[in-house]
PDB file of C-alpha atoms and ligand atoms in Angstrom:
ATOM      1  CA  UNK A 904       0.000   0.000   0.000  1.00 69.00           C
ATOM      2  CA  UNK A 905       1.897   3.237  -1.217  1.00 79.00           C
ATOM      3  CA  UNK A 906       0.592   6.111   1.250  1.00 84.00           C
ATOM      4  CA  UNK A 907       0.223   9.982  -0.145  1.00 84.00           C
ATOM      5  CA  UNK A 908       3.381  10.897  -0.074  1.00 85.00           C
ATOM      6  CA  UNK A 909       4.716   7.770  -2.283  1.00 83.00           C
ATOM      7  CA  UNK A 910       6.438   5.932   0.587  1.00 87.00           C
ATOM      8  CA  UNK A 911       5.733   2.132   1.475  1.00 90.00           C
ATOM      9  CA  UNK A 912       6.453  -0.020   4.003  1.00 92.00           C
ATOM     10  CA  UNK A 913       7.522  -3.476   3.305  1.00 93.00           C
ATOM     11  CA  UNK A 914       6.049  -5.767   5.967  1.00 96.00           C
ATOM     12  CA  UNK A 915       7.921  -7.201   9.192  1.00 98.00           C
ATOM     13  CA  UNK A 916       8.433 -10.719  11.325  1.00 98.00           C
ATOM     14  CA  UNK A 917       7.846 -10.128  14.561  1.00 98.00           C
ATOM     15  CA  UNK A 918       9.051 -13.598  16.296  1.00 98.00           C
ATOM     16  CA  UNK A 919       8.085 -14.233  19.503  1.00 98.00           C
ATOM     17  CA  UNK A 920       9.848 -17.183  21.184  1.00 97.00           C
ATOM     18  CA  UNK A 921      10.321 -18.366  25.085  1.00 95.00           C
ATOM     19  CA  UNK A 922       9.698 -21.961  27.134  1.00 91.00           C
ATOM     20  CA  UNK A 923       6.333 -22.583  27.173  1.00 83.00           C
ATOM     21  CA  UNK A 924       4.580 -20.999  30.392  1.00 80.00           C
ATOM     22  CA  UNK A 925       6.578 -18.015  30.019  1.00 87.00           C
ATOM     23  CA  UNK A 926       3.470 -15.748  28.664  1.00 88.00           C
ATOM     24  CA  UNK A 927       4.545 -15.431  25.023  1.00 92.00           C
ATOM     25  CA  UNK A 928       0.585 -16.317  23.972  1.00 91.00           C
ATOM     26  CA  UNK A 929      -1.012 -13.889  26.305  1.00 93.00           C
ATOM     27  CA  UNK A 930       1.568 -11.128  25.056  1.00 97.00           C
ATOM     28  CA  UNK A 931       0.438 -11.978  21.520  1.00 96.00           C
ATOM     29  CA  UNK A 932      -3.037 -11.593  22.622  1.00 95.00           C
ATOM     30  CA  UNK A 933      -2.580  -7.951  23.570  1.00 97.00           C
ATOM     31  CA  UNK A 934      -0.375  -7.181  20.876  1.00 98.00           C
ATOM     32  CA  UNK A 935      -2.901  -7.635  18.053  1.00 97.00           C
ATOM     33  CA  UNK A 936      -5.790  -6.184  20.386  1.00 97.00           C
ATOM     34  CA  UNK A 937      -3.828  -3.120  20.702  1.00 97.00           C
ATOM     35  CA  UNK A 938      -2.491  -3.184  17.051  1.00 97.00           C
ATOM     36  CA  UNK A 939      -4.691  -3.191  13.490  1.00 95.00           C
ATOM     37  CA  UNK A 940      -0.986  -3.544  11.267  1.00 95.00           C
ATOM     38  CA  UNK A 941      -0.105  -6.472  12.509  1.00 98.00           C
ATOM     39  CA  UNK A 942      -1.447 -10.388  12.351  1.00 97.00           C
ATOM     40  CA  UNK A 943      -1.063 -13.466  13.294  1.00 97.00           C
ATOM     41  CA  UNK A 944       0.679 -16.175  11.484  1.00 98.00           C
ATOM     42  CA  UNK A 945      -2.042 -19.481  11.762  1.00 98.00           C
ATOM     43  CA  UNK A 946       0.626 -21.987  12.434  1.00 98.00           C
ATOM     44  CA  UNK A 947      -0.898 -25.948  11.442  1.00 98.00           C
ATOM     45  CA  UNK A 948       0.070 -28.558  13.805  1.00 98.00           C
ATOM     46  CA  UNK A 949      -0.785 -32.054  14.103  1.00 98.00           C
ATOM     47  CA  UNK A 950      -1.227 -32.177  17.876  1.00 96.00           C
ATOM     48  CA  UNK A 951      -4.488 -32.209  19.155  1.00 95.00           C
ATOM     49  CA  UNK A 952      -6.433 -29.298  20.147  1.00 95.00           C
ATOM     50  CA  UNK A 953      -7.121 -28.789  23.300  1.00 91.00           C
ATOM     51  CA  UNK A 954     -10.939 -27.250  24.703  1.00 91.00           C
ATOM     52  CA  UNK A 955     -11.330 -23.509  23.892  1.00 93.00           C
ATOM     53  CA  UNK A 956      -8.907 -23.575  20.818  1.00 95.00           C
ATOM     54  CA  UNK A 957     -10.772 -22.759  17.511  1.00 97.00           C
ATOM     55  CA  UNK A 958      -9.568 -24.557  14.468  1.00 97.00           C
ATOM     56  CA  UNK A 959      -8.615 -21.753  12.081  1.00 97.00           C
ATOM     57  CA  UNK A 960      -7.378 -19.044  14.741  1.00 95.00           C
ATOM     58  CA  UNK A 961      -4.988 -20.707  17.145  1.00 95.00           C
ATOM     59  CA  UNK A 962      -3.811 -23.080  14.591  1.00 97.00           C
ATOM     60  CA  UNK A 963      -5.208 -25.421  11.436  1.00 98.00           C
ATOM     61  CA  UNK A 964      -5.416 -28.798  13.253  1.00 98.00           C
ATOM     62  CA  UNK A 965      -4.371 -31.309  10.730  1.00 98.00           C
ATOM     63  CA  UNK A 966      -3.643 -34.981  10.618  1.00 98.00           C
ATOM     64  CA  UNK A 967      -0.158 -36.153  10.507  1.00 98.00           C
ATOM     65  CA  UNK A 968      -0.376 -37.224   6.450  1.00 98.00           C
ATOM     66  CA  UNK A 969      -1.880 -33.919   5.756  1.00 98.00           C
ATOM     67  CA  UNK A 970       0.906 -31.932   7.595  1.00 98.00           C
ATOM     68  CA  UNK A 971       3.205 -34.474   5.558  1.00 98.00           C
ATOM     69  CA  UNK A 972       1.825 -33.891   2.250  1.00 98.00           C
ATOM     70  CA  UNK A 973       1.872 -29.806   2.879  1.00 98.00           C
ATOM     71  CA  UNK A 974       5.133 -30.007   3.502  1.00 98.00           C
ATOM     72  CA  UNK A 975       6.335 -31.790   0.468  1.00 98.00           C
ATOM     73  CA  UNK A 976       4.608 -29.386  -2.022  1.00 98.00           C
ATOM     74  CA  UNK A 977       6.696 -26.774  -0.189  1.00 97.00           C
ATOM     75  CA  UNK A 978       3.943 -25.068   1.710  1.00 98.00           C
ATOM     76  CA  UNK A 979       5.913 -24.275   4.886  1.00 98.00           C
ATOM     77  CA  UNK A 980       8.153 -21.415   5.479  1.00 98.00           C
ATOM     78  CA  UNK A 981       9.633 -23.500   8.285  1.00 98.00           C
ATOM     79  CA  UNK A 982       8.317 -26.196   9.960  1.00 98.00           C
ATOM     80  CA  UNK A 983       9.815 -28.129  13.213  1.00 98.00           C
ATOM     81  CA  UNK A 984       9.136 -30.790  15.304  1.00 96.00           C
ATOM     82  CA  UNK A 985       8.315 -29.340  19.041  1.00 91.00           C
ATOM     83  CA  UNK A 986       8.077 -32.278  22.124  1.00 82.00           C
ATOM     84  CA  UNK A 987       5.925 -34.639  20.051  1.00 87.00           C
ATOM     85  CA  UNK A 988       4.215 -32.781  17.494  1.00 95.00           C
ATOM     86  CA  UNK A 989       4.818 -31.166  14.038  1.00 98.00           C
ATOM     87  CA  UNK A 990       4.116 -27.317  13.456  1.00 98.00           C
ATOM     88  CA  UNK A 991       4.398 -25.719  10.233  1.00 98.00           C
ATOM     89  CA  UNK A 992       3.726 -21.831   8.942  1.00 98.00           C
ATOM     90  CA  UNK A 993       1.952 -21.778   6.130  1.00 98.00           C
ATOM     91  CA  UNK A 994       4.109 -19.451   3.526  1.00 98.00           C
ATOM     92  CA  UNK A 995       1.392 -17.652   1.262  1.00 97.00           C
ATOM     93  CA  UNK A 996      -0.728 -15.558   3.928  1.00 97.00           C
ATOM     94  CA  UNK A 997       2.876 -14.615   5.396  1.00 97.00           C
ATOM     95  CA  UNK A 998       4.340 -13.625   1.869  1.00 95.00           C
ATOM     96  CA  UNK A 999       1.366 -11.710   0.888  1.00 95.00           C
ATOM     97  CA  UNK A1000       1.298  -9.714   3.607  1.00 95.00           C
ATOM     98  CA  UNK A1001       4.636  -8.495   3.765  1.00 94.00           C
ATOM     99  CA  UNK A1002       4.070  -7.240   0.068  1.00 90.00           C
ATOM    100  CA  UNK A1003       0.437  -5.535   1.342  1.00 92.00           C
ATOM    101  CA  UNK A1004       2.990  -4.246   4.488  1.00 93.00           C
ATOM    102  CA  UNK A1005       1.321  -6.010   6.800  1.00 96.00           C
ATOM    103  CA  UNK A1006       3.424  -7.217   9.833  1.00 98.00           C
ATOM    104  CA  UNK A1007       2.969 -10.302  10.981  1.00 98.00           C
ATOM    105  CA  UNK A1008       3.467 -11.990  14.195  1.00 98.00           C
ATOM    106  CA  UNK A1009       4.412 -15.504  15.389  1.00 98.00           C
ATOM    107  CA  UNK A1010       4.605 -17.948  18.151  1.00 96.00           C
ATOM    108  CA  UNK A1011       7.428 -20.464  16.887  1.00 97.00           C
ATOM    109  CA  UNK A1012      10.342 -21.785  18.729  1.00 96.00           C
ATOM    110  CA  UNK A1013      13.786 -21.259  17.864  1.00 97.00           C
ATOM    111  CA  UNK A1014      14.109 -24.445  15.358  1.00 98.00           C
ATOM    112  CA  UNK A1015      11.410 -22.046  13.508  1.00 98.00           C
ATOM    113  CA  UNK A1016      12.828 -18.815  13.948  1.00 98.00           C
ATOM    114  CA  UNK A1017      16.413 -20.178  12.699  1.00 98.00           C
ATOM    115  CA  UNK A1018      15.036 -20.905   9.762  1.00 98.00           C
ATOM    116  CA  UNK A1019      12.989 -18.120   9.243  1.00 98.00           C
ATOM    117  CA  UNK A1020      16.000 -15.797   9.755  1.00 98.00           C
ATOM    118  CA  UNK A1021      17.623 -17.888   7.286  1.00 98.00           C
ATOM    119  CA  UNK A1022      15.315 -17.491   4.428  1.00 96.00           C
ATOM    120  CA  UNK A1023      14.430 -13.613   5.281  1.00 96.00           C
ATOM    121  CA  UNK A1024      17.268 -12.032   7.512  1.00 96.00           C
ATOM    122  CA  UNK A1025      15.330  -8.649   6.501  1.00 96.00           C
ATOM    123  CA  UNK A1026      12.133  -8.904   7.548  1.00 97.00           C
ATOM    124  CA  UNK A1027      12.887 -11.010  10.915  1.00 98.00           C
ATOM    125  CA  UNK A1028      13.214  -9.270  14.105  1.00 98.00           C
ATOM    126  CA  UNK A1029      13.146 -11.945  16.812  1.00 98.00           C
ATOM    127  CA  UNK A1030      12.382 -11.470  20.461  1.00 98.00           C
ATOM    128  CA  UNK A1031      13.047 -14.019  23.272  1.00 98.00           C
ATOM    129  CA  UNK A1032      10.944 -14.043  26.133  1.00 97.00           C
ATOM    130  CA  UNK A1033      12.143 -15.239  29.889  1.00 96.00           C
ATOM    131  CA  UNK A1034      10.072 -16.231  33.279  1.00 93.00           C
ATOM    132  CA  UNK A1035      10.856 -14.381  36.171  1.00 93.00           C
ATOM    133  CA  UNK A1036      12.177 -16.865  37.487  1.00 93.00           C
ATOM    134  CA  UNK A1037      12.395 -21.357  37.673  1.00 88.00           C
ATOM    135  CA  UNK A1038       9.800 -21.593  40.344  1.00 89.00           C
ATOM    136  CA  UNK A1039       7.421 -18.682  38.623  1.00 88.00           C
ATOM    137  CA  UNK A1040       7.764 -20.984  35.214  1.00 86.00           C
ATOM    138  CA  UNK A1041       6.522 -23.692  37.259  1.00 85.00           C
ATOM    139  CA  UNK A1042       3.933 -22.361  38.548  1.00 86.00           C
ATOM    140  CA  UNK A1043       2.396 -21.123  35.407  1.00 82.00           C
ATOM    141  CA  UNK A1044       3.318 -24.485  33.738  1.00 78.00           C
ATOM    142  CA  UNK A1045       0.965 -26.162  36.279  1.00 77.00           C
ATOM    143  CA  UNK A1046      -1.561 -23.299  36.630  1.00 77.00           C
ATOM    144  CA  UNK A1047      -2.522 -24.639  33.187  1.00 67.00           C
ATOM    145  CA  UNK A1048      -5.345 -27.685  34.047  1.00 54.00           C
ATOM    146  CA  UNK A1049      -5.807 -28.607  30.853  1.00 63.00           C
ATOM    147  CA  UNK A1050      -1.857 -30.036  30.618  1.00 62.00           C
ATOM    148  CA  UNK A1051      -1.346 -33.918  32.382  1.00 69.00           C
ATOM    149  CA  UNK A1052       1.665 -33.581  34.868  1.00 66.00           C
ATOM    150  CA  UNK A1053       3.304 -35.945  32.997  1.00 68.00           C
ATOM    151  CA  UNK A1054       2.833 -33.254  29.483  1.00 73.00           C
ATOM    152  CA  UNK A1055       3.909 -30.749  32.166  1.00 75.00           C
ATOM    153  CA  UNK A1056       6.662 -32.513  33.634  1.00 79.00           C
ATOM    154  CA  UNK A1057       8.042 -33.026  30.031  1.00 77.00           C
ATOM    155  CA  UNK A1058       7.717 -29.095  29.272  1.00 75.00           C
ATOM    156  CA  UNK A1059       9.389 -28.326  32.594  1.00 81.00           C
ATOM    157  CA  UNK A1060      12.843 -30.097  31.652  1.00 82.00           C
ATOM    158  CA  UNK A1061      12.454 -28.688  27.704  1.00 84.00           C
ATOM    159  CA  UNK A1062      12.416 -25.522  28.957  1.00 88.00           C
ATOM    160  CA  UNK A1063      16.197 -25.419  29.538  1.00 87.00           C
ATOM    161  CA  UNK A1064      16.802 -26.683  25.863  1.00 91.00           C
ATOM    162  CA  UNK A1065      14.739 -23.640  24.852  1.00 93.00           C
ATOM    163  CA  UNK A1066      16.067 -21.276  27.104  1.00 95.00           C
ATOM    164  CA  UNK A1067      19.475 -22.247  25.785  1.00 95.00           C
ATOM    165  CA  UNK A1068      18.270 -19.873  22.514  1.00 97.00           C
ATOM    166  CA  UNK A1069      18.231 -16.644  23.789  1.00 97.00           C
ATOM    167  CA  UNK A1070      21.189 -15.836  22.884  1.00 98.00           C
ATOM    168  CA  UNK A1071      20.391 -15.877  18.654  1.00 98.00           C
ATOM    169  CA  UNK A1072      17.236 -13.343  19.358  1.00 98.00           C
ATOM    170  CA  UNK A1073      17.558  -9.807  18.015  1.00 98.00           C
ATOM    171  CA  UNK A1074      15.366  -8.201  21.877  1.00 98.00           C
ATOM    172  CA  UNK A1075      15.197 -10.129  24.748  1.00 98.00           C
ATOM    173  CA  UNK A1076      13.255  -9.202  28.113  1.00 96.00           C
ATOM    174  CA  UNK A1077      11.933 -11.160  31.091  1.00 96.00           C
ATOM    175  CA  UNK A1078       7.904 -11.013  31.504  1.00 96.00           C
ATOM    176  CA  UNK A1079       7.657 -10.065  35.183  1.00 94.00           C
ATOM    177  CA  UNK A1080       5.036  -7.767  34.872  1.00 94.00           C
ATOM    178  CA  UNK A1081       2.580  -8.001  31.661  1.00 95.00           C
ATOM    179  CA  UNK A1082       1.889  -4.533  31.045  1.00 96.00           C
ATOM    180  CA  UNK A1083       5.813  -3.660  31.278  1.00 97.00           C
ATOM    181  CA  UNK A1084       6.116  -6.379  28.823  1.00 97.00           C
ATOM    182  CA  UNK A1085       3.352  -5.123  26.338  1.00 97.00           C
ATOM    183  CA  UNK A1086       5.403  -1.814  26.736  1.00 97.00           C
ATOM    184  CA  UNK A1087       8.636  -2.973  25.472  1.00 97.00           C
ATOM    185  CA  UNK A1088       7.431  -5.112  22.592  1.00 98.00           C
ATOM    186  CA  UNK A1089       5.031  -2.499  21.206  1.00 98.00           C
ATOM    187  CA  UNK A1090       8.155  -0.014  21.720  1.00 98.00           C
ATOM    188  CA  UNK A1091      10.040  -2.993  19.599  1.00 98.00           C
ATOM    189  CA  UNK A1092       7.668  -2.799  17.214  1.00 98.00           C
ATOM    190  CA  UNK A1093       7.555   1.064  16.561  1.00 97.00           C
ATOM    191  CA  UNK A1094      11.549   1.494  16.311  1.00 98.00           C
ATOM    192  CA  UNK A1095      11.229  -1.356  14.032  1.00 98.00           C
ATOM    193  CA  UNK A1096       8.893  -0.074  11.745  1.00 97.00           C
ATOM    194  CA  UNK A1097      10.875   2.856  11.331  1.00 95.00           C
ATOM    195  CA  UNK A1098      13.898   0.889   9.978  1.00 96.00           C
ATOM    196  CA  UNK A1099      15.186   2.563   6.885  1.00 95.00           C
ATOM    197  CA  UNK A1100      15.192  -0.698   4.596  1.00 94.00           C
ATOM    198  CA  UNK A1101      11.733  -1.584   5.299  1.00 94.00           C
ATOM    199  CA  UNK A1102      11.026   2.093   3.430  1.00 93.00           C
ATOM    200  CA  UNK A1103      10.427   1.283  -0.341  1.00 92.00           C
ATOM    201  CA  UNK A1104      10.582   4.718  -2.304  1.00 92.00           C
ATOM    202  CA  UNK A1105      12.520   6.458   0.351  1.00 93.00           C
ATOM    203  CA  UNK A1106      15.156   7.876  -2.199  1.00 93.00           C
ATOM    204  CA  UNK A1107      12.970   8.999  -4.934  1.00 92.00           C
ATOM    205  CA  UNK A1108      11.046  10.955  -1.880  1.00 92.00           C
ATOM    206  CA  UNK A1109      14.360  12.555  -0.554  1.00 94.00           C
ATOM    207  CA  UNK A1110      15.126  13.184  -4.363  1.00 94.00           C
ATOM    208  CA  UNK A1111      11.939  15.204  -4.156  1.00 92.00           C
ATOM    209  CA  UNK A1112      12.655  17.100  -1.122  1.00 93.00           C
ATOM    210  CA  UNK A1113      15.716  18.445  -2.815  1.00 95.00           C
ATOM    211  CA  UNK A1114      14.673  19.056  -6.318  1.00 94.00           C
ATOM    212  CA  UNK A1115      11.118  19.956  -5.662  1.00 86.00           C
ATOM    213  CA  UNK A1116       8.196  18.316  -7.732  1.00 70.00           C
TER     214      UNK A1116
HETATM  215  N1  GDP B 125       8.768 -23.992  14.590  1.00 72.51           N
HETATM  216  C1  GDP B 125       7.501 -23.777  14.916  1.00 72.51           C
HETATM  217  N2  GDP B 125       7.126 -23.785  16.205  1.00 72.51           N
HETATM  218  C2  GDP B 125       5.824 -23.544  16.490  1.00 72.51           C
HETATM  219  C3  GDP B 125       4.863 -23.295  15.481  1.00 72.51           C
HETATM  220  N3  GDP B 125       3.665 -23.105  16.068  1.00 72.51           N
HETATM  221  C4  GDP B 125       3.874 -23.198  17.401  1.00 72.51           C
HETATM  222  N4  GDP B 125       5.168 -23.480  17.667  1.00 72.51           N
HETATM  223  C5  GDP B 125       5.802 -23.661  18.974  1.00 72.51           C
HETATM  224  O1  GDP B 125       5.477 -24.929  19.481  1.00 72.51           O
HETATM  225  C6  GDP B 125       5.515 -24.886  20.916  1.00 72.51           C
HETATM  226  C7  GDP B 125       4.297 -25.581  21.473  1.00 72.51           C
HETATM  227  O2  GDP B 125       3.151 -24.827  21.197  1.00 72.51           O
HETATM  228  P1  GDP B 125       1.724 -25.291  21.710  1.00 72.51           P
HETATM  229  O3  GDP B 125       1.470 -26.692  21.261  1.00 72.51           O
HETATM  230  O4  GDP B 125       0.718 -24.275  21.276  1.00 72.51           O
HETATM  231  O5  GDP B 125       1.839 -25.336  23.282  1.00 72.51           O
HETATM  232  P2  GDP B 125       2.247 -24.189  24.332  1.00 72.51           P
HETATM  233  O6  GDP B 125       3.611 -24.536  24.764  1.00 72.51           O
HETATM  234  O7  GDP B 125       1.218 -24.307  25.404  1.00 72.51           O
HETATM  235  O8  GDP B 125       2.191 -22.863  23.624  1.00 72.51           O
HETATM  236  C8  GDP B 125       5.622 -23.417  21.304  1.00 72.51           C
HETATM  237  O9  GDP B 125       6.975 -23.160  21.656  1.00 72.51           O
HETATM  238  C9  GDP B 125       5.297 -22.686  20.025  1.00 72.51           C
HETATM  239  O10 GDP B 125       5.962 -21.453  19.949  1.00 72.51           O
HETATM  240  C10 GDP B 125       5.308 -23.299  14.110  1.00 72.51           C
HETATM  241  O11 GDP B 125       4.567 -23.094  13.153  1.00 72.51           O
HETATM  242  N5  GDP B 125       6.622 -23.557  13.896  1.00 72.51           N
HETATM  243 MG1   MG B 126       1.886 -20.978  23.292  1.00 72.51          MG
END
């Protein structure tokens, strides 16, 4: 979308990764309630879904063949296998919205974001999100009923494997309190925006500012 003064913005990745429990799904939440440039990537996944979760929105549930058959014909961006399950993002909706210069946001892990920055260095920006603290991940972790202690259990001692990522994320910030959290990735997200590659027709306006016309 070129604006009125002839300047457009190429669409963004914002990548939002941390161990499970650590709030990364409620700080999605609030981004895109607060935000009408930016949407969410529908990831699919062949794990089950679990009650409140609308097929469609939080992710296209799809059998494992399915998932297998998308990602043969190359429909994935990236796709990873996360504790048992496969998760994909589906590569049109993304790739037509960064043309449109729509952002988009995601909830992938690192294997994802890896290869995301791979294939578009660009039009990543990656953030890493930490707990407070072990016992505080816990406690979220288990605050969840709809998780078996055993499923729990499992994401308690992955949680150090994804943890050991932080390191390869562009932002990283610990989500102690939500609202200072929904501060510094909207603040992310406005410098971001403002990067001078993302402006397509930025010269030709400068050019303009000299010459007049
Ligand atoms: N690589 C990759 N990871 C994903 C994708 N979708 C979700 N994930 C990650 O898979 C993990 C498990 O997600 P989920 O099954 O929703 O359970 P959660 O841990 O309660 O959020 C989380 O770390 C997500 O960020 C995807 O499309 N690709
Ligand atoms: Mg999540």
């Amino acid at each position: 979308m070129i604006n009125e003064l002839g300047l457009q913005r190429r669409g963004l990745m914002l990548v939002l990764s941390s161990p499970s429990g650590a709030g990364k799904t409620t700080i999605a939440r609030e981004i895109l309630s607060r935000d009408q440039s930016i949407e969410m990537s529908v990831s699919a996944t062949t794990r089950r879904k679990r009650p409140g979760e609308v097929s469609g929105v939080d992710y296209h549930f799809v059998k494992k063949t399915e998932f297998n058959i998308m990602r043969n014909n190359g429909a994935f961006l990236e796709s990873a296998k996360v504790f048992d399950h496969y998760y994909g993002t589906p590569s049109e909706p993304v790739m037509n919205a960064l043309t449109n210069g729509t952002d988009i946001l995601f909830d992938i892990d690192w294997q994802g974001t890896q290869q995301l920055v791979e294939k578009a260095p660009d039009d990543v920006v990656s953030v890493f999100i930490l707990p407070p603290s072990h016992s505080e991940l816990e406690r979220r972790l288990y605050s969840r009923a709809q998780d078996p202690s055993d499923i729990v259990a499992k994401r308690m001692a992955k949680a150090a494997a994804e943890l050991s990522h932080y390191a390869e994320y562009d932002y990283v910030f610990i989500n102690n309190h939500l609202g200072e959290s929904i501060v510094n990735i909207m603040a992310i997200l406005a410098a971001e925006r403002l990067k001078r590659r993302r402006m397509i027709g930025l010269s030709a306006f400068v050019k303009r500012l000299c010459e007049g016309g």
